[in-house]
mmCIF file of C-alpha atoms in Angstrom:
data_model
loop_
_atom_site.group_PDB
_atom_site.id
_atom_site.type_symbol
_atom_site.label_atom_id
_atom_site.label_comp_id
_atom_site.label_asym_id
_atom_site.label_seq_id
_atom_site.Cartn_x
_atom_site.Cartn_y
_atom_site.Cartn_z
ATOM 1 C CA MET A 291 56.782 -191.267 141.169
ATOM 2 C CA SER A 292 55.729 -187.739 142.118
ATOM 3 C CA ALA A 293 56.079 -184.856 139.701
ATOM 4 C CA GLY A 294 58.968 -182.468 140.159
ATOM 5 C CA PRO A 295 58.592 -178.820 141.109
ATOM 6 C CA ALA A 296 56.756 -176.734 138.545
ATOM 7 C CA ASP A 297 58.367 -173.791 136.773
ATOM 8 C CA ILE A 298 55.927 -170.979 137.443
ATOM 9 C CA ALA A 299 58.075 -167.982 136.535
ATOM 10 C CA THR A 300 56.603 -165.548 134.032
ATOM 11 C CA MET A 301 57.399 -162.465 132.001
ATOM 12 C CA VAL A 302 54.942 -159.572 131.895
ATOM 13 C CA GLY A 303 56.390 -157.653 129.002
ATOM 14 C CA SER A 304 59.855 -156.599 130.196
ATOM 15 C CA VAL A 305 59.088 -157.448 133.845
ATOM 16 C CA GLY A 306 60.282 -160.830 135.077
ATOM 17 C CA LEU A 307 58.363 -162.305 138.009
ATOM 18 C CA PRO A 308 58.933 -165.521 139.995
ATOM 19 C CA ASN A 309 55.269 -166.399 139.529
ATOM 20 C CA PRO A 310 52.172 -164.816 137.948
ATOM 21 C CA ILE A 311 50.125 -164.176 141.111
ATOM 22 C CA MET A 312 49.634 -160.560 142.214
ATOM 23 C CA THR A 313 47.234 -158.694 144.422
ATOM 24 C CA ALA A 314 44.751 -156.396 142.684
ATOM 25 C CA ALA A 315 44.690 -152.662 143.295
ATOM 26 C CA GLY A 316 42.190 -151.575 145.918
ATOM 27 C CA THR A 317 41.989 -154.904 147.720
ATOM 28 C CA SER A 318 45.105 -155.045 149.889
ATOM 29 C CA GLY A 319 45.744 -151.480 150.983
ATOM 30 C CA HIS A 320 48.550 -149.059 150.192
ATOM 31 C CA GLY A 321 51.390 -150.940 151.853
ATOM 32 C CA THR A 322 52.120 -154.038 153.889
ATOM 33 C CA GLU A 323 48.604 -154.613 155.234
ATOM 34 C CA LEU A 324 48.643 -158.253 154.090
ATOM 35 C CA ALA A 325 52.059 -159.030 155.583
ATOM 36 C CA ASP A 326 50.470 -160.610 158.680
ATOM 37 C CA TYR A 327 48.934 -163.285 156.446
ATOM 38 C CA GLY A 328 51.847 -164.238 154.227
ATOM 39 C CA ASP A 329 55.280 -163.344 152.886
ATOM 40 C CA LEU A 330 54.824 -160.539 150.358
ATOM 41 C CA SER A 331 58.100 -161.426 148.646
ATOM 42 C CA VAL A 332 56.654 -164.832 147.693
ATOM 43 C CA LEU A 333 53.972 -163.263 145.493
ATOM 44 C CA GLY A 334 54.733 -162.238 141.936
ATOM 45 C CA ALA A 335 53.988 -158.627 142.855
ATOM 46 C CA VAL A 336 51.923 -156.436 145.144
ATOM 47 C CA VAL A 337 49.702 -153.948 143.323
ATOM 48 C CA VAL A 338 48.859 -151.128 145.708
ATOM 49 C CA LYS A 339 45.598 -149.216 145.953
ATOM 50 C CA SER A 340 45.315 -146.550 143.247
ATOM 51 C CA LEU A 341 46.937 -143.257 144.222
ATOM 52 C CA SER A 342 46.387 -139.752 142.909
ATOM 53 C CA VAL A 343 48.882 -136.945 142.936
ATOM 54 C CA ARG A 344 46.891 -135.367 145.798
ATOM 55 C CA PRO A 345 45.226 -136.845 148.912
ATOM 56 C CA TRP A 346 41.670 -137.949 148.199
ATOM 57 C CA SER A 347 38.880 -138.545 150.721
ATOM 58 C CA GLY A 348 36.791 -140.933 148.644
ATOM 59 C CA ASN A 349 33.019 -141.431 148.681
ATOM 60 C CA PRO A 350 30.485 -141.243 151.516
ATOM 61 C CA ALA A 351 29.577 -144.372 153.494
ATOM 62 C CA PRO A 352 28.317 -147.008 153.101
ATOM 63 C CA ARG A 353 30.935 -147.990 150.542
ATOM 64 C CA VAL A 354 30.697 -151.782 150.215
ATOM 65 C CA HIS A 355 27.734 -154.101 149.699
ATOM 66 C CA GLU A 356 27.699 -157.877 149.194
ATOM 67 C CA VAL A 357 25.787 -158.957 146.084
ATOM 68 C CA GLY A 358 25.386 -162.724 145.760
ATOM 69 C CA THR A 359 28.841 -164.118 145.013
ATOM 70 C CA GLY A 360 30.163 -160.651 144.233
ATOM 71 C CA MET A 361 30.723 -157.285 145.842
ATOM 72 C CA LEU A 362 29.561 -153.796 144.942
ATOM 73 C CA ASN A 363 31.942 -151.078 146.073
ATOM 74 C CA SER A 364 32.074 -147.318 145.914
ATOM 75 C CA VAL A 365 35.141 -146.542 148.012
ATOM 76 C CA GLY A 366 36.015 -143.733 145.644
ATOM 77 C CA LEU A 367 39.789 -144.213 145.441
ATOM 78 C CA GLN A 368 40.473 -142.811 148.906
ATOM 79 C CA GLY A 369 44.187 -142.372 149.436
ATOM 80 C CA PRO A 370 46.943 -140.353 151.099
ATOM 81 C CA GLY A 371 48.360 -138.958 147.874
ATOM 82 C CA LEU A 372 51.395 -140.206 145.992
ATOM 83 C CA GLU A 373 54.009 -138.132 147.815
ATOM 84 C CA ALA A 374 52.868 -139.356 151.233
ATOM 85 C CA TRP A 375 52.782 -142.955 149.946
ATOM 86 C CA LEU A 376 56.325 -142.708 148.625
ATOM 87 C CA GLU A 377 57.495 -141.427 152.000
ATOM 88 C CA ARG A 378 55.467 -143.651 154.356
ATOM 89 C CA ASP A 379 54.474 -146.890 152.615
ATOM 90 C CA LEU A 380 56.995 -147.681 149.892
ATOM 91 C CA PRO A 381 59.896 -148.125 152.381
ATOM 92 C CA ALA A 382 57.968 -150.826 154.258
ATOM 93 C CA LEU A 383 57.173 -152.658 151.025
ATOM 94 C CA THR A 384 60.826 -152.413 150.039
ATOM 95 C CA ALA A 385 61.884 -153.831 153.413
ATOM 96 C CA ALA A 386 59.446 -156.707 152.904
ATOM 97 C CA LYS A 387 61.214 -157.448 149.581
ATOM 98 C CA ALA A 388 57.955 -157.112 147.692
ATOM 99 C CA ARG A 389 57.923 -156.355 143.995
ATOM 100 C CA VAL A 390 55.663 -153.315 143.813
ATOM 101 C CA VAL A 391 53.308 -152.206 141.073
ATOM 102 C CA VAL A 392 52.141 -148.648 141.713
ATOM 103 C CA SER A 393 48.595 -147.916 140.583
ATOM 104 C CA ILE A 394 47.866 -144.277 139.710
ATOM 105 C CA TRP A 395 44.721 -142.399 138.776
ATOM 106 C CA GLY A 396 43.666 -138.830 138.037
ATOM 107 C CA GLN A 397 40.821 -136.578 137.021
ATOM 108 C CA SER A 398 42.745 -134.942 134.197
ATOM 109 C CA VAL A 399 45.630 -135.811 131.928
ATOM 110 C CA ASP A 400 47.770 -133.356 133.891
ATOM 111 C CA ASP A 401 46.992 -135.241 137.133
ATOM 112 C CA TYR A 402 48.390 -138.401 135.595
ATOM 113 C CA ALA A 403 51.413 -136.547 134.239
ATOM 114 C CA GLN A 404 52.210 -135.115 137.670
ATOM 115 C CA ALA A 405 51.908 -138.546 139.266
ATOM 116 C CA ALA A 406 54.233 -140.025 136.653
ATOM 117 C CA ALA A 407 56.786 -137.277 137.264
ATOM 118 C CA LEU A 408 56.817 -138.056 140.995
ATOM 119 C CA LEU A 409 57.339 -141.762 140.277
ATOM 120 C CA ALA A 410 60.144 -141.028 137.829
ATOM 121 C CA GLN A 411 61.887 -138.895 140.417
ATOM 122 C CA ALA A 412 61.444 -141.541 143.129
ATOM 123 C CA ALA A 413 62.706 -144.366 140.914
ATOM 124 C CA LYS A 414 65.713 -142.332 139.831
ATOM 125 C CA GLY A 415 66.584 -141.386 143.403
ATOM 126 C CA ALA A 416 66.212 -144.867 144.897
ATOM 127 C CA GLN A 417 69.523 -146.069 146.265
ATOM 128 C CA GLY A 418 70.206 -149.753 145.703
ATOM 129 C CA GLY A 419 67.362 -149.996 143.215
ATOM 130 C CA SER A 420 63.644 -149.477 143.561
ATOM 131 C CA ALA A 421 61.042 -152.019 144.670
ATOM 132 C CA MET A 422 58.763 -150.534 142.019
ATOM 133 C CA VAL A 423 58.728 -152.775 138.961
ATOM 134 C CA ALA A 424 55.831 -151.271 137.008
ATOM 135 C CA VAL A 425 53.082 -148.654 137.035
ATOM 136 C CA GLU A 426 49.450 -149.586 136.554
ATOM 137 C CA VAL A 427 47.662 -146.642 134.987
ATOM 138 C CA ASN A 428 44.063 -146.864 136.134
ATOM 139 C CA VAL A 429 42.073 -145.092 133.429
ATOM 140 C CA SER A 430 38.700 -146.216 134.812
ATOM 141 C CA CYS A 431 38.213 -142.784 136.362
ATOM 142 C CA PRO A 432 36.055 -139.716 135.618
ATOM 143 C CA ASN A 433 37.643 -137.175 133.283
ATOM 144 C CA VAL A 434 36.666 -133.716 134.545
ATOM 145 C CA GLU A 435 37.800 -132.236 131.229
ATOM 146 C CA ASP A 436 35.270 -134.358 129.343
ATOM 147 C CA ARG A 437 32.021 -134.018 131.345
ATOM 148 C CA SER A 438 33.257 -136.659 133.813
ATOM 149 C CA ARG A 439 33.176 -139.307 131.108
ATOM 150 C CA MET A 440 35.447 -142.203 132.079
ATOM 151 C CA PHE A 441 38.896 -142.064 130.427
ATOM 152 C CA ALA A 442 38.684 -145.783 129.614
ATOM 153 C CA HIS A 443 35.483 -145.232 127.626
ATOM 154 C CA SER A 444 37.354 -143.115 125.071
ATOM 155 C CA GLU A 445 40.152 -144.232 122.774
ATOM 156 C CA SER A 446 41.621 -140.736 122.507
ATOM 157 C CA ALA A 447 41.490 -140.055 126.263
ATOM 158 C CA THR A 448 43.088 -143.414 127.045
ATOM 159 C CA ARG A 449 45.852 -142.765 124.502
ATOM 160 C CA ASP A 450 46.473 -139.275 125.909
ATOM 161 C CA VAL A 451 46.781 -140.521 129.495
ATOM 162 C CA LEU A 452 49.235 -143.261 128.607
ATOM 163 C CA ALA A 453 51.295 -140.859 126.521
ATOM 164 C CA ALA A 454 51.471 -138.492 129.516
ATOM 165 C CA THR A 455 52.663 -141.099 132.028
ATOM 166 C CA GLU A 456 56.137 -141.948 130.722
ATOM 167 C CA CYS A 457 58.233 -142.355 133.870
ATOM 168 C CA GLY A 458 60.979 -144.852 133.078
ATOM 169 C CA LEU A 459 58.945 -147.780 134.417
ATOM 170 C CA PRO A 460 56.822 -150.189 132.344
ATOM 171 C CA ARG A 461 53.190 -149.070 132.222
ATOM 172 C CA TRP A 462 50.119 -151.289 132.307
ATOM 173 C CA ALA A 463 46.764 -149.759 131.403
ATOM 174 C CA LYS A 464 43.929 -150.937 133.663
ATOM 175 C CA LEU A 465 40.835 -150.927 131.472
ATOM 176 C CA SER A 466 37.089 -150.951 132.036
ATOM 177 C CA PRO A 467 34.845 -153.764 130.754
ATOM 178 C CA ASN A 468 31.973 -151.298 130.319
ATOM 179 C CA VAL A 469 32.713 -150.584 126.651
ATOM 180 C CA PRO A 470 31.410 -151.962 123.334
ATOM 181 C CA ASP A 471 34.885 -152.894 122.048
ATOM 182 C CA ILE A 472 37.591 -153.352 124.664
ATOM 183 C CA ALA A 473 40.177 -154.280 122.016
ATOM 184 C CA ALA A 474 39.811 -150.812 120.478
ATOM 185 C CA ILE A 475 40.492 -149.147 123.841
ATOM 186 C CA ALA A 476 43.370 -151.560 124.465
ATOM 187 C CA GLY A 477 44.881 -150.623 121.108
ATOM 188 C CA ALA A 478 44.719 -146.952 122.038
ATOM 189 C CA ALA A 479 46.471 -147.658 125.344
ATOM 190 C CA LEU A 480 49.248 -149.543 123.565
ATOM 191 C CA ASP A 481 49.546 -146.750 121.012
ATOM 192 C CA GLY A 482 49.992 -144.340 123.924
ATOM 193 C CA GLY A 483 52.949 -146.285 125.267
ATOM 194 C CA ALA A 484 51.457 -148.971 127.497
ATOM 195 C CA GLU A 485 53.524 -152.131 127.639
ATOM 196 C CA GLY A 486 50.694 -154.127 129.141
ATOM 197 C CA LEU A 487 46.968 -154.326 129.793
ATOM 198 C CA THR A 488 45.208 -155.159 133.048
ATOM 199 C CA LEU A 489 41.869 -156.726 132.142
ATOM 200 C CA THR A 490 39.644 -155.738 133.759
ATOM 201 C CA ASN A 491 38.333 -153.255 136.265
ATOM 202 C CA THR A 492 34.826 -153.619 137.726
ATOM 203 C CA LEU A 493 31.447 -153.668 136.007
ATOM 204 C CA LEU A 494 29.080 -150.787 136.710
ATOM 205 C CA GLY A 495 26.281 -151.802 139.081
ATOM 206 C CA LEU A 496 23.578 -150.545 141.406
ATOM 207 C CA ALA A 497 21.875 -152.044 144.467
ATOM 208 C CA LEU A 498 18.669 -150.607 145.937
ATOM 209 C CA ASN A 499 17.101 -150.808 149.378
ATOM 210 C CA VAL A 500 13.762 -152.434 148.520
ATOM 211 C CA GLU A 501 11.989 -150.652 151.385
ATOM 212 C CA THR A 502 13.053 -147.141 150.443
ATOM 213 C CA GLY A 503 13.906 -147.522 146.774
ATOM 214 C CA ARG A 504 17.147 -145.661 147.435
ATOM 215 C CA PRO A 505 20.685 -146.823 146.547
ATOM 216 C CA VAL A 506 22.368 -148.918 149.223
ATOM 217 C CA LEU A 507 25.753 -147.293 148.683
ATOM 218 C CA GLY A 508 26.353 -143.741 149.789
ATOM 219 C CA ALA A 509 27.485 -142.584 146.349
ATOM 220 C CA GLY A 510 24.710 -144.386 144.477
ATOM 221 C CA GLY A 511 26.164 -146.892 142.040
ATOM 222 C CA GLY A 512 29.414 -148.767 142.347
ATOM 223 C CA GLY A 513 31.767 -151.290 140.832
ATOM 224 C CA LEU A 514 30.749 -154.954 140.728
ATOM 225 C CA SER A 515 33.564 -157.434 141.315
ATOM 226 C CA GLY A 516 34.084 -161.045 142.377
ATOM 227 C CA ALA A 517 33.061 -164.322 140.734
ATOM 228 C CA VAL A 518 30.410 -162.624 138.616
ATOM 229 C CA LEU A 519 33.143 -160.626 136.856
ATOM 230 C CA HIS A 520 35.358 -163.602 136.007
ATOM 231 C CA PRO A 521 33.855 -164.701 132.655
ATOM 232 C CA VAL A 522 33.680 -161.072 131.524
ATOM 233 C CA ALA A 523 37.375 -160.596 132.264
ATOM 234 C CA VAL A 524 38.330 -163.932 130.672
ATOM 235 C CA ARG A 525 36.603 -162.847 127.477
ATOM 236 C CA ALA A 526 38.445 -159.516 127.544
ATOM 237 C CA VAL A 527 41.786 -161.319 127.904
ATOM 238 C CA TRP A 528 40.873 -163.767 125.123
ATOM 239 C CA GLU A 529 39.885 -160.988 122.710
ATOM 240 C CA CYS A 530 42.866 -158.765 123.480
ATOM 241 C CA ARG A 531 45.342 -161.632 123.181
ATOM 242 C CA ALA A 532 43.938 -162.401 119.722
ATOM 243 C CA ALA A 533 44.174 -158.722 118.753
ATOM 244 C CA PHE A 534 47.610 -158.065 120.300
ATOM 245 C CA PRO A 535 49.759 -161.225 120.291
ATOM 246 C CA ASP A 536 52.833 -159.458 121.672
ATOM 247 C CA ALA A 537 51.272 -157.291 124.408
ATOM 248 C CA ALA A 538 51.681 -158.068 128.086
ATOM 249 C CA ILE A 539 48.299 -158.979 129.591
ATOM 250 C CA ILE A 540 47.268 -159.330 133.227
ATOM 251 C CA GLY A 541 43.968 -161.043 133.988
ATOM 252 C CA ALA A 542 41.924 -159.596 136.846
ATOM 253 C CA GLY A 543 38.418 -160.484 137.914
ATOM 254 C CA GLY A 544 36.952 -163.144 140.185
ATOM 255 C CA VAL A 545 40.131 -165.130 140.851
ATOM 256 C CA ALA A 546 39.647 -167.240 143.977
ATOM 257 C CA SER A 547 41.397 -170.501 143.065
ATOM 258 C CA GLY A 548 44.287 -171.939 141.097
ATOM 259 C CA ARG A 549 41.792 -173.079 138.476
ATOM 260 C CA ASP A 550 40.619 -169.489 137.976
ATOM 261 C CA ALA A 551 44.237 -168.449 137.475
ATOM 262 C CA VAL A 552 44.850 -171.249 134.965
ATOM 263 C CA GLU A 553 41.777 -170.170 133.006
ATOM 264 C CA PHE A 554 43.243 -166.677 132.621
ATOM 265 C CA LEU A 555 46.594 -168.120 131.530
ATOM 266 C CA ARG A 556 44.824 -170.355 129.011
ATOM 267 C CA ALA A 557 43.002 -167.306 127.678
ATOM 268 C CA GLY A 558 46.300 -165.522 127.077
ATOM 269 C CA ALA A 559 47.230 -163.732 130.297
ATOM 270 C CA ASP A 560 50.860 -163.505 131.391
ATOM 271 C CA ALA A 561 49.920 -162.903 135.019
ATOM 272 C CA VAL A 562 46.854 -162.850 137.242
ATOM 273 C CA GLN A 563 45.581 -160.581 139.998
ATOM 274 C CA VAL A 564 43.648 -161.720 143.076
ATOM 275 C CA GLY A 565 41.278 -159.059 144.369
ATOM 276 C CA THR A 566 37.825 -159.448 145.902
ATOM 277 C CA ALA A 567 38.683 -162.906 147.295
ATOM 278 C CA ILE A 568 41.052 -161.145 149.702
ATOM 279 C CA PHE A 569 38.106 -159.563 151.520
ATOM 280 C CA ARG A 570 36.811 -163.046 152.399
ATOM 281 C CA ASP A 571 40.230 -164.567 153.013
ATOM 282 C CA PRO A 572 43.334 -162.359 153.314
ATOM 283 C CA ARG A 573 45.454 -165.432 152.558
ATOM 284 C CA ALA A 574 43.772 -165.885 149.164
ATOM 285 C CA PRO A 575 46.766 -164.832 146.986
ATOM 286 C CA TRP A 576 49.024 -167.429 148.589
ATOM 287 C CA LYS A 577 46.283 -170.079 148.348
ATOM 288 C CA VAL A 578 45.855 -169.384 144.624
ATOM 289 C CA LEU A 579 49.626 -169.561 144.158
ATOM 290 C CA ARG A 580 49.855 -172.947 145.889
ATOM 291 C CA GLN A 581 46.982 -174.358 143.850
ATOM 292 C CA LEU A 582 48.420 -173.071 140.573
ATOM 293 C CA THR A 583 51.815 -174.580 141.421
ATOM 294 C CA ARG A 584 50.244 -177.965 142.199
ATOM 295 C CA TRP A 585 48.151 -177.855 139.005
ATOM 296 C CA CYS A 586 51.221 -177.257 136.841
ATOM 297 C CA ALA A 587 53.301 -179.866 138.679
ATOM 298 C CA ALA A 588 50.601 -182.530 138.344
ATOM 299 C CA ARG A 589 50.526 -182.016 134.575
ATOM 300 C CA GLY A 590 54.250 -181.587 134.058
ATOM 301 C CA THR A 591 53.754 -178.144 132.564
ATOM 302 C CA SER A 592 54.900 -174.617 133.334
ATOM 303 C CA VAL A 593 53.394 -171.161 133.318
ATOM 304 C CA GLY A 594 55.642 -170.304 130.390
ATOM 305 C CA ALA A 595 54.282 -173.261 128.419
ATOM 306 C CA LEU A 596 50.695 -172.216 129.116
ATOM 307 C CA ARG A 597 51.493 -168.714 127.920
ATOM 308 C CA GLU A 598 53.056 -169.975 124.717
ATOM 309 C CA LEU A 599 50.131 -172.296 124.017
ATOM 310 C CA ALA A 600 47.692 -169.414 124.466
ATOM 311 C CA ARG A 601 49.702 -167.247 122.098
ATOM 312 C CA ALA A 602 49.798 -170.021 119.534
ATOM 313 C CA GLY A 603 46.023 -170.496 119.813
ATOM 314 C CA ARG A 604 46.430 -174.159 120.740
ATOM 315 C CA THR A 605 45.366 -176.313 123.692
ATOM 316 C CA ALA A 606 47.409 -178.928 125.483
#
């Protein structure tokens, strides 16, 4: 007798999703770019590329370099600006019935505050409800008010940014793994008003041209993502779940299969983001979703049960 359909619905804090599989910011564009490869409404949510309050040109080319099983990127958060995105891209995502997580970034606390104000206004003015279900506050950015030190490397800066981004939508802090104690930074984000944590952003890396000795990427170093990041992110989820039993946690880093997603759920994540795998296969989020569904069905378990087991510190 075959197993019945698996219950894969999840809660990410106050946000209910039909399943835990999302895209990761920066890997699927600002809008419906992936719609040719699958139904966006089937995914738990679409996390759009990080947006600043102003248009941003990003870094010089080349911006992407393959490194073994991973990828080094220095795109530099290029984007049209939040106002233009709200006008041009959000309507298409709404029409596609996608649940949208808006990722925002800034170079100062005031940048983040301005972005949050625009989102609050847009959410309030949306007729028939907004497709936006949450805001991912990307604090892995240079703080021009602190010698370009990354916000996510400072507890106080992370707390200040989250406190400045109240907009009526749940906020998830996207944190950097390049810190001695990620739980301390996570605690500061939660203190600032974050409902959830996205763990994690990329590792810092550098690739050199062996003939010239110069960096391969136009901006020098970049962010390392892909399979190499997965165990780092799993550890971050594991540690933060132990430290914050009631926080919403989203695992991000090297997810390319249903097994990768299950590992994050076992570690304590409520949801999972698929990122770098999309560059190899734009259908990757739907593939991961199918594999996760089959895994749960074959074992007669649910995503909710996996989440509860992780919270209880037990294994099935």
